[in-house]
């Protein structure tokens, strides 16, 4: 339970900074949305891997040890994303910003370019894990390594989007 | 005409108009023509090719 409160506190702290920056700059709703995705994934899976790391460093565990934590992290991430995206949309709307306009060509290009980086990370992770299985990597390591590859891929993808939004594409 | 009004006429976000103004994004021909059309001028009055820029 304390982990959930910690995650909510960290997310609230980061989101306060993001929403402040959003009000002070010309940040679009989609850029804010990318910030929300990046920070919430970082917060939730940062804590998830902290828990997993502590358990694994204590010794071998059974294959389904982290199933509850993983499902909890995914549910928490979905709930956080929904709540924060709604807050960002309402905040953008109140501030006179545009929420309804479909992705334009620049935003689509940014997403496509950022996807390449994320895909490279996920693919590299999958190849490495597949190779490691051949050397007898235990099931819980395999599962968590794959989760780590996906999480890292998503962080890189949203990070690249934010860089492109700032420096141009 | 404000950036928001231009964005609405062209069908892009205000941030894309800002990015074009700041030279951070080169629009497609379609958007470039729409911007010129919104101002009622020819495209070369709005956009010029800069040889020195990558």
PDB file of C-alpha atoms in Angstrom:
ATOM      1  CA  UNK A   1       0.000   0.000   0.000  1.00  0.00           C
ATOM      2  CA  UNK A   2       2.851   2.363   0.856  1.00  0.00           C
ATOM      3  CA  UNK A   3       4.294   1.700  -2.609  1.00  0.00           C
ATOM      4  CA  UNK A   4       1.073   2.926  -4.210  1.00  0.00           C
ATOM      5  CA  UNK A   5       1.173   6.099  -2.103  1.00  0.00           C
ATOM      6  CA  UNK A   6       4.842   6.618  -3.009  1.00  0.00           C
ATOM      7  CA  UNK A   7       4.048   6.202  -6.711  1.00  0.00           C
ATOM      8  CA  UNK A   8       1.110   8.612  -6.457  1.00  0.00           C
ATOM      9  CA  UNK A   9       3.284  11.155  -4.625  1.00  0.00           C
ATOM     10  CA  UNK A  10       6.101  10.965  -7.179  1.00  0.00           C
ATOM     11  CA  UNK A  11       3.648  11.164 -10.074  1.00  0.00           C
ATOM     12  CA  UNK A  12       1.856  14.114  -8.478  1.00  0.00           C
ATOM     13  CA  UNK A  13       5.172  15.900  -7.916  1.00  0.00           C
ATOM     14  CA  UNK A  14       6.350  15.374 -11.493  1.00  0.00           C
ATOM     15  CA  UNK A  15       2.957  16.201 -12.976  1.00  0.00           C
ATOM     16  CA  UNK A  16       2.805  19.450 -10.998  1.00  0.00           C
ATOM     17  CA  UNK A  17       6.064  20.482 -12.645  1.00  0.00           C
ATOM     18  CA  UNK A  18       4.786  19.397 -16.067  1.00  0.00           C
ATOM     19  CA  UNK A  19       1.467  21.227 -15.701  1.00  0.00           C
ATOM     20  CA  UNK A  20       3.319  24.343 -14.517  1.00  0.00           C
ATOM     21  CA  UNK A  21       5.635  24.161 -17.538  1.00  0.00           C
ATOM     22  CA  UNK A  22       2.578  23.604 -19.736  1.00  0.00           C
ATOM     23  CA  UNK A  23       0.991  26.798 -18.451  1.00  0.00           C
ATOM     24  CA  UNK A  24       4.212  28.772 -18.897  1.00  0.00           C
ATOM     25  CA  UNK A  25       5.154  27.547 -22.370  1.00  0.00           C
ATOM     26  CA  UNK A  26       3.459  26.680 -25.632  1.00  0.00           C
ATOM     27  CA  UNK A  27       3.189  23.006 -24.810  1.00  0.00           C
ATOM     28  CA  UNK A  28       0.485  21.257 -26.790  1.00  0.00           C
ATOM     29  CA  UNK A  29      -1.925  18.712 -25.376  1.00  0.00           C
ATOM     30  CA  UNK A  30      -0.081  15.872 -27.129  1.00  0.00           C
ATOM     31  CA  UNK A  31       3.273  16.986 -25.764  1.00  0.00           C
ATOM     32  CA  UNK A  32       1.738  17.096 -22.294  1.00  0.00           C
ATOM     33  CA  UNK A  33       0.261  13.679 -22.964  1.00  0.00           C
ATOM     34  CA  UNK A  34       3.731  12.333 -23.826  1.00  0.00           C
ATOM     35  CA  UNK A  35       5.080  13.810 -20.568  1.00  0.00           C
ATOM     36  CA  UNK A  36       2.286  12.096 -18.643  1.00  0.00           C
ATOM     37  CA  UNK A  37       3.019   8.741 -20.273  1.00  0.00           C
ATOM     38  CA  UNK A  38       6.764   9.078 -19.665  1.00  0.00           C
ATOM     39  CA  UNK A  39       6.483  10.086 -16.009  1.00  0.00           C
ATOM     40  CA  UNK A  40       3.749   7.616 -15.088  1.00  0.00           C
ATOM     41  CA  UNK A  41       5.605   4.684 -16.702  1.00  0.00           C
ATOM     42  CA  UNK A  42       8.815   5.808 -15.005  1.00  0.00           C
ATOM     43  CA  UNK A  43       7.125   6.120 -11.611  1.00  0.00           C
ATOM     44  CA  UNK A  44       5.096   2.887 -11.701  1.00  0.00           C
ATOM     45  CA  UNK A  45       7.698   0.598 -13.253  1.00  0.00           C
ATOM     46  CA  UNK A  46      10.511   2.299 -11.366  1.00  0.00           C
ATOM     47  CA  UNK A  47       8.874   1.085  -8.167  1.00  0.00           C
ATOM     48  CA  UNK A  48       7.986  -2.273  -9.727  1.00  0.00           C
ATOM     49  CA  UNK A  49      11.610  -2.967 -10.643  1.00  0.00           C
ATOM     50  CA  UNK A  50      12.778  -1.720  -7.249  1.00  0.00           C
ATOM     51  CA  UNK A  51      10.540  -4.346  -5.629  1.00  0.00           C
ATOM     52  CA  UNK A  52      11.620  -7.029  -8.120  1.00  0.00           C
ATOM     53  CA  UNK A  53      15.297  -6.121  -7.718  1.00  0.00           C
ATOM     54  CA  UNK A  54      15.121  -6.375  -3.922  1.00  0.00           C
ATOM     55  CA  UNK A  55      13.384  -9.765  -4.095  1.00  0.00           C
ATOM     56  CA  UNK A  56      15.816 -11.154  -6.657  1.00  0.00           C
ATOM     57  CA  UNK A  57      18.856  -9.954  -4.748  1.00  0.00           C
ATOM     58  CA  UNK A  58      17.553 -11.835  -1.696  1.00  0.00           C
ATOM     59  CA  UNK A  59      17.727 -15.152  -3.569  1.00  0.00           C
ATOM     60  CA  UNK A  60      15.896 -17.393  -6.070  1.00  0.00           C
ATOM     61  CA  UNK A  61      12.124 -17.029  -6.282  1.00  0.00           C
ATOM     62  CA  UNK A  62       9.328 -19.069  -7.842  1.00  0.00           C
ATOM     63  CA  UNK A  63       8.132 -18.442 -11.397  1.00  0.00           C
ATOM     64  CA  UNK A  64       4.899 -16.651 -10.408  1.00  0.00           C
ATOM     65  CA  UNK A  65       6.361 -14.548  -7.565  1.00  0.00           C
ATOM     66  CA  UNK A  66       5.944 -11.207  -9.304  1.00  0.00           C
ATOM     67  CA  UNK A  67       2.616 -11.874 -11.020  1.00  0.00           C
ATOM     68  CA  UNK A  68       0.629  -9.902  -8.436  1.00  0.00           C
ATOM     69  CA  UNK A  69       3.040  -6.959  -8.520  1.00  0.00           C
ATOM     70  CA  UNK A  70       3.042  -6.966 -12.302  1.00  0.00           C
ATOM     71  CA  UNK A  71      -0.755  -7.022 -12.624  1.00  0.00           C
ATOM     72  CA  UNK A  72      -0.962  -4.325  -9.933  1.00  0.00           C
ATOM     73  CA  UNK A  73       1.563  -2.162 -11.769  1.00  0.00           C
ATOM     74  CA  UNK A  74      -0.313  -2.479 -15.068  1.00  0.00           C
ATOM     75  CA  UNK A  75      -3.678  -1.647 -13.463  1.00  0.00           C
ATOM     76  CA  UNK A  76      -2.146   1.291 -11.578  1.00  0.00           C
ATOM     77  CA  UNK A  77      -0.519   2.571 -14.767  1.00  0.00           C
ATOM     78  CA  UNK A  78      -3.801   2.401 -16.693  1.00  0.00           C
ATOM     79  CA  UNK A  79      -5.698   4.209 -13.915  1.00  0.00           C
ATOM     80  CA  UNK A  80      -2.970   6.861 -13.556  1.00  0.00           C
ATOM     81  CA  UNK A  81      -2.869   7.443 -17.300  1.00  0.00           C
ATOM     82  CA  UNK A  82      -6.645   7.809 -17.575  1.00  0.00           C
ATOM     83  CA  UNK A  83      -6.878  10.228 -14.638  1.00  0.00           C
ATOM     84  CA  UNK A  84      -3.859  12.343 -15.641  1.00  0.00           C
ATOM     85  CA  UNK A  85      -4.827  12.467 -19.332  1.00  0.00           C
ATOM     86  CA  UNK A  86      -8.308  13.680 -18.366  1.00  0.00           C
ATOM     87  CA  UNK A  87      -6.779  16.338 -16.081  1.00  0.00           C
ATOM     88  CA  UNK A  88      -4.411  17.439 -18.876  1.00  0.00           C
ATOM     89  CA  UNK A  89      -7.242  17.589 -21.417  1.00  0.00           C
ATOM     90  CA  UNK A  90      -9.437  19.653 -19.097  1.00  0.00           C
ATOM     91  CA  UNK A  91      -6.488  21.886 -18.147  1.00  0.00           C
ATOM     92  CA  UNK A  92      -5.581  22.440 -21.791  1.00  0.00           C
ATOM     93  CA  UNK A  93      -9.196  23.212 -22.645  1.00  0.00           C
ATOM     94  CA  UNK A  94      -9.560  25.692 -19.776  1.00  0.00           C
ATOM     95  CA  UNK A  95      -6.320  27.368 -20.867  1.00  0.00           C
ATOM     96  CA  UNK A  96      -7.764  27.883 -24.338  1.00  0.00           C
ATOM     97  CA  UNK A  97      -5.694  25.109 -25.897  1.00  0.00           C
ATOM     98  CA  UNK A  98      -6.725  22.659 -28.561  1.00  0.00           C
ATOM     99  CA  UNK A  99      -7.662  19.131 -27.578  1.00  0.00           C
ATOM    100  CA  UNK A 100     -10.042  17.996 -30.328  1.00  0.00           C
ATOM    101  CA  UNK A 101      -7.947  18.551 -33.470  1.00  0.00           C
ATOM    102  CA  UNK A 102      -6.739  15.265 -34.909  1.00  0.00           C
ATOM    103  CA  UNK A 103      -2.994  14.620 -35.095  1.00  0.00           C
ATOM    104  CA  UNK A 104      -1.551  16.811 -37.804  1.00  0.00           C
ATOM    105  CA  UNK A 105       1.340  15.886 -40.126  1.00  0.00           C
ATOM    106  CA  UNK A 106       4.044  17.210 -37.780  1.00  0.00           C
ATOM    107  CA  UNK A 107       2.709  15.243 -34.813  1.00  0.00           C
ATOM    108  CA  UNK A 108       2.393  12.090 -36.916  1.00  0.00           C
ATOM    109  CA  UNK A 109       5.979  12.515 -38.134  1.00  0.00           C
ATOM    110  CA  UNK A 110       7.227  12.993 -34.575  1.00  0.00           C
ATOM    111  CA  UNK A 111       5.421   9.831 -33.439  1.00  0.00           C
ATOM    112  CA  UNK A 112       6.753   7.817 -36.369  1.00  0.00           C
ATOM    113  CA  UNK A 113      10.342   8.945 -35.811  1.00  0.00           C
ATOM    114  CA  UNK A 114      10.102   8.304 -32.073  1.00  0.00           C
ATOM    115  CA  UNK A 115       8.582   4.857 -32.693  1.00  0.00           C
ATOM    116  CA  UNK A 116      11.766   3.798 -34.509  1.00  0.00           C
ATOM    117  CA  UNK A 117      13.834   4.320 -31.359  1.00  0.00           C
ATOM    118  CA  UNK A 118      11.327   2.489 -29.158  1.00  0.00           C
ATOM    119  CA  UNK A 119      11.054  -0.391 -31.615  1.00  0.00           C
ATOM    120  CA  UNK A 120      14.842  -0.752 -31.740  1.00  0.00           C
ATOM    121  CA  UNK A 121      15.010  -1.050 -27.943  1.00  0.00           C
ATOM    122  CA  UNK A 122      12.146  -3.578 -27.729  1.00  0.00           C
ATOM    123  CA  UNK A 123      13.560  -5.648 -30.585  1.00  0.00           C
ATOM    124  CA  UNK A 124      17.075  -5.605 -29.104  1.00  0.00           C
ATOM    125  CA  UNK A 125      15.673  -6.633 -25.723  1.00  0.00           C
ATOM    126  CA  UNK A 126      13.670  -9.488 -27.255  1.00  0.00           C
ATOM    127  CA  UNK A 127      16.706 -10.781 -29.165  1.00  0.00           C
ATOM    128  CA  UNK A 128      18.919 -10.595 -26.076  1.00  0.00           C
ATOM    129  CA  UNK A 129      16.353 -12.359 -23.894  1.00  0.00           C
ATOM    130  CA  UNK A 130      15.795 -15.050 -26.541  1.00  0.00           C
ATOM    131  CA  UNK A 131      19.537 -15.649 -26.603  1.00  0.00           C
ATOM    132  CA  UNK A 132      19.728 -15.710 -22.809  1.00  0.00           C
ATOM    133  CA  UNK A 133      16.956 -18.345 -22.615  1.00  0.00           C
ATOM    134  CA  UNK A 134      19.286 -20.648 -24.537  1.00  0.00           C
ATOM    135  CA  UNK A 135      21.788 -20.271 -21.706  1.00  0.00           C
ATOM    136  CA  UNK A 136      19.215 -21.336 -19.130  1.00  0.00           C
ATOM    137  CA  UNK A 137      17.814 -17.986 -17.961  1.00  0.00           C
ATOM    138  CA  UNK A 138      15.161 -18.721 -15.281  1.00  0.00           C
ATOM    139  CA  UNK A 139      11.509 -17.977 -16.110  1.00  0.00           C
ATOM    140  CA  UNK A 140      11.106 -15.053 -13.700  1.00  0.00           C
ATOM    141  CA  UNK A 141      14.248 -13.416 -15.136  1.00  0.00           C
ATOM    142  CA  UNK A 142      12.971 -13.948 -18.682  1.00  0.00           C
ATOM    143  CA  UNK A 143       9.589 -12.431 -17.906  1.00  0.00           C
ATOM    144  CA  UNK A 144      11.051  -9.424 -16.121  1.00  0.00           C
ATOM    145  CA  UNK A 145      13.724  -8.867 -18.762  1.00  0.00           C
ATOM    146  CA  UNK A 146      10.989  -8.743 -21.413  1.00  0.00           C
ATOM    147  CA  UNK A 147       8.943  -6.338 -19.275  1.00  0.00           C
ATOM    148  CA  UNK A 148      12.080  -4.217 -18.816  1.00  0.00           C
ATOM    149  CA  UNK A 149      12.660  -4.158 -22.596  1.00  0.00           C
ATOM    150  CA  UNK A 150       9.086  -3.009 -23.242  1.00  0.00           C
ATOM    151  CA  UNK A 151       9.229  -0.397 -20.457  1.00  0.00           C
ATOM    152  CA  UNK A 152      12.596   0.900 -21.663  1.00  0.00           C
ATOM    153  CA  UNK A 153      11.296   0.971 -25.237  1.00  0.00           C
ATOM    154  CA  UNK A 154       8.285   3.010 -24.156  1.00  0.00           C
ATOM    155  CA  UNK A 155      10.436   5.416 -22.130  1.00  0.00           C
ATOM    156  CA  UNK A 156      12.741   5.932 -25.105  1.00  0.00           C
ATOM    157  CA  UNK A 157       9.770   6.357 -27.442  1.00  0.00           C
ATOM    158  CA  UNK A 158       8.097   9.037 -25.310  1.00  0.00           C
ATOM    159  CA  UNK A 159      11.476  10.634 -24.529  1.00  0.00           C
ATOM    160  CA  UNK A 160      12.262  10.884 -28.248  1.00  0.00           C
ATOM    161  CA  UNK A 161       8.830  12.412 -28.873  1.00  0.00           C
ATOM    162  CA  UNK A 162       9.517  15.093 -26.265  1.00  0.00           C
ATOM    163  CA  UNK A 163      12.932  15.868 -27.759  1.00  0.00           C
ATOM    164  CA  UNK A 164      11.425  16.185 -31.247  1.00  0.00           C
ATOM    165  CA  UNK A 165       8.628  18.414 -29.912  1.00  0.00           C
ATOM    166  CA  UNK A 166      11.274  20.765 -28.475  1.00  0.00           C
ATOM    167  CA  UNK A 167      14.086  20.768 -31.036  1.00  0.00           C
ATOM    168  CA  UNK A 168      11.918  20.275 -34.107  1.00  0.00           C
ATOM    169  CA  UNK A 169      11.612  17.521 -36.644  1.00  0.00           C
TER     170      UNK A 169
ATOM    171  CA  UNK B   1      -4.831  36.721 -38.101  1.00  0.00           C
ATOM    172  CA  UNK B   2      -3.732  34.885 -34.949  1.00  0.00           C
ATOM    173  CA  UNK B   3      -1.708  31.687 -34.923  1.00  0.00           C
ATOM    174  CA  UNK B   4      -4.765  29.838 -33.656  1.00  0.00           C
ATOM    175  CA  UNK B   5      -6.963  31.179 -36.464  1.00  0.00           C
ATOM    176  CA  UNK B   6      -4.355  30.261 -39.061  1.00  0.00           C
ATOM    177  CA  UNK B   7      -3.989  26.803 -37.526  1.00  0.00           C
ATOM    178  CA  UNK B   8      -7.747  26.255 -37.715  1.00  0.00           C
ATOM    179  CA  UNK B   9      -7.901  27.389 -41.343  1.00  0.00           C
ATOM    180  CA  UNK B  10      -5.003  25.160 -42.339  1.00  0.00           C
ATOM    181  CA  UNK B  11      -6.089  22.189 -40.217  1.00  0.00           C
ATOM    182  CA  UNK B  12      -3.010  21.852 -38.017  1.00  0.00           C
ATOM    183  CA  UNK B  13      -2.299  22.612 -34.374  1.00  0.00           C
ATOM    184  CA  UNK B  14      -1.140  26.035 -33.196  1.00  0.00           C
ATOM    185  CA  UNK B  15       2.152  24.446 -32.110  1.00  0.00           C
ATOM    186  CA  UNK B  16       2.785  23.338 -35.693  1.00  0.00           C
ATOM    187  CA  UNK B  17       2.294  26.910 -36.920  1.00  0.00           C
ATOM    188  CA  UNK B  18       4.739  28.065 -34.226  1.00  0.00           C
ATOM    189  CA  UNK B  19       7.240  25.358 -35.260  1.00  0.00           C
ATOM    190  CA  UNK B  20       6.994  26.471 -38.913  1.00  0.00           C
ATOM    191  CA  UNK B  21       7.529  30.117 -37.918  1.00  0.00           C
ATOM    192  CA  UNK B  22      10.568  29.186 -35.849  1.00  0.00           C
ATOM    193  CA  UNK B  23      12.046  27.066 -38.638  1.00  0.00           C
ATOM    194  CA  UNK B  24      11.739  23.878 -36.582  1.00  0.00           C
ATOM    195  CA  UNK B  25       9.456  22.153 -39.053  1.00  0.00           C
ATOM    196  CA  UNK B  26       9.218  22.203 -42.844  1.00  0.00           C
ATOM    197  CA  UNK B  27       5.570  21.654 -43.788  1.00  0.00           C
ATOM    198  CA  UNK B  28       4.320  19.446 -46.593  1.00  0.00           C
ATOM    199  CA  UNK B  29       3.456  21.102 -49.897  1.00  0.00           C
ATOM    200  CA  UNK B  30      -0.220  20.727 -49.090  1.00  0.00           C
ATOM    201  CA  UNK B  31       0.068  22.617 -45.808  1.00  0.00           C
ATOM    202  CA  UNK B  32       2.368  25.217 -47.399  1.00  0.00           C
ATOM    203  CA  UNK B  33      -0.237  25.859 -50.114  1.00  0.00           C
ATOM    204  CA  UNK B  34      -3.009  26.074 -47.508  1.00  0.00           C
ATOM    205  CA  UNK B  35      -1.022  28.646 -45.499  1.00  0.00           C
ATOM    206  CA  UNK B  36      -0.412  30.737 -48.609  1.00  0.00           C
ATOM    207  CA  UNK B  37      -4.087  30.402 -49.498  1.00  0.00           C
ATOM    208  CA  UNK B  38      -5.105  31.529 -46.005  1.00  0.00           C
ATOM    209  CA  UNK B  39      -3.128  34.749 -46.555  1.00  0.00           C
ATOM    210  CA  UNK B  40      -4.394  35.079 -50.121  1.00  0.00           C
ATOM    211  CA  UNK B  41      -0.894  35.165 -51.606  1.00  0.00           C
ATOM    212  CA  UNK B  42       1.237  32.826 -53.700  1.00  0.00           C
ATOM    213  CA  UNK B  43       3.336  30.187 -51.965  1.00  0.00           C
ATOM    214  CA  UNK B  44       6.673  31.859 -52.799  1.00  0.00           C
ATOM    215  CA  UNK B  45       5.543  34.967 -50.904  1.00  0.00           C
ATOM    216  CA  UNK B  46       5.372  32.878 -47.744  1.00  0.00           C
ATOM    217  CA  UNK B  47       8.086  30.253 -48.193  1.00  0.00           C
ATOM    218  CA  UNK B  48      11.536  30.641 -49.667  1.00  0.00           C
ATOM    219  CA  UNK B  49      14.215  27.989 -50.100  1.00  0.00           C
ATOM    220  CA  UNK B  50      17.234  28.654 -47.910  1.00  0.00           C
ATOM    221  CA  UNK B  51      20.342  27.084 -49.483  1.00  0.00           C
ATOM    222  CA  UNK B  52      22.401  27.561 -46.347  1.00  0.00           C
ATOM    223  CA  UNK B  53      20.019  25.565 -44.172  1.00  0.00           C
ATOM    224  CA  UNK B  54      20.263  21.796 -43.766  1.00  0.00           C
TER     225      UNK B  54
END
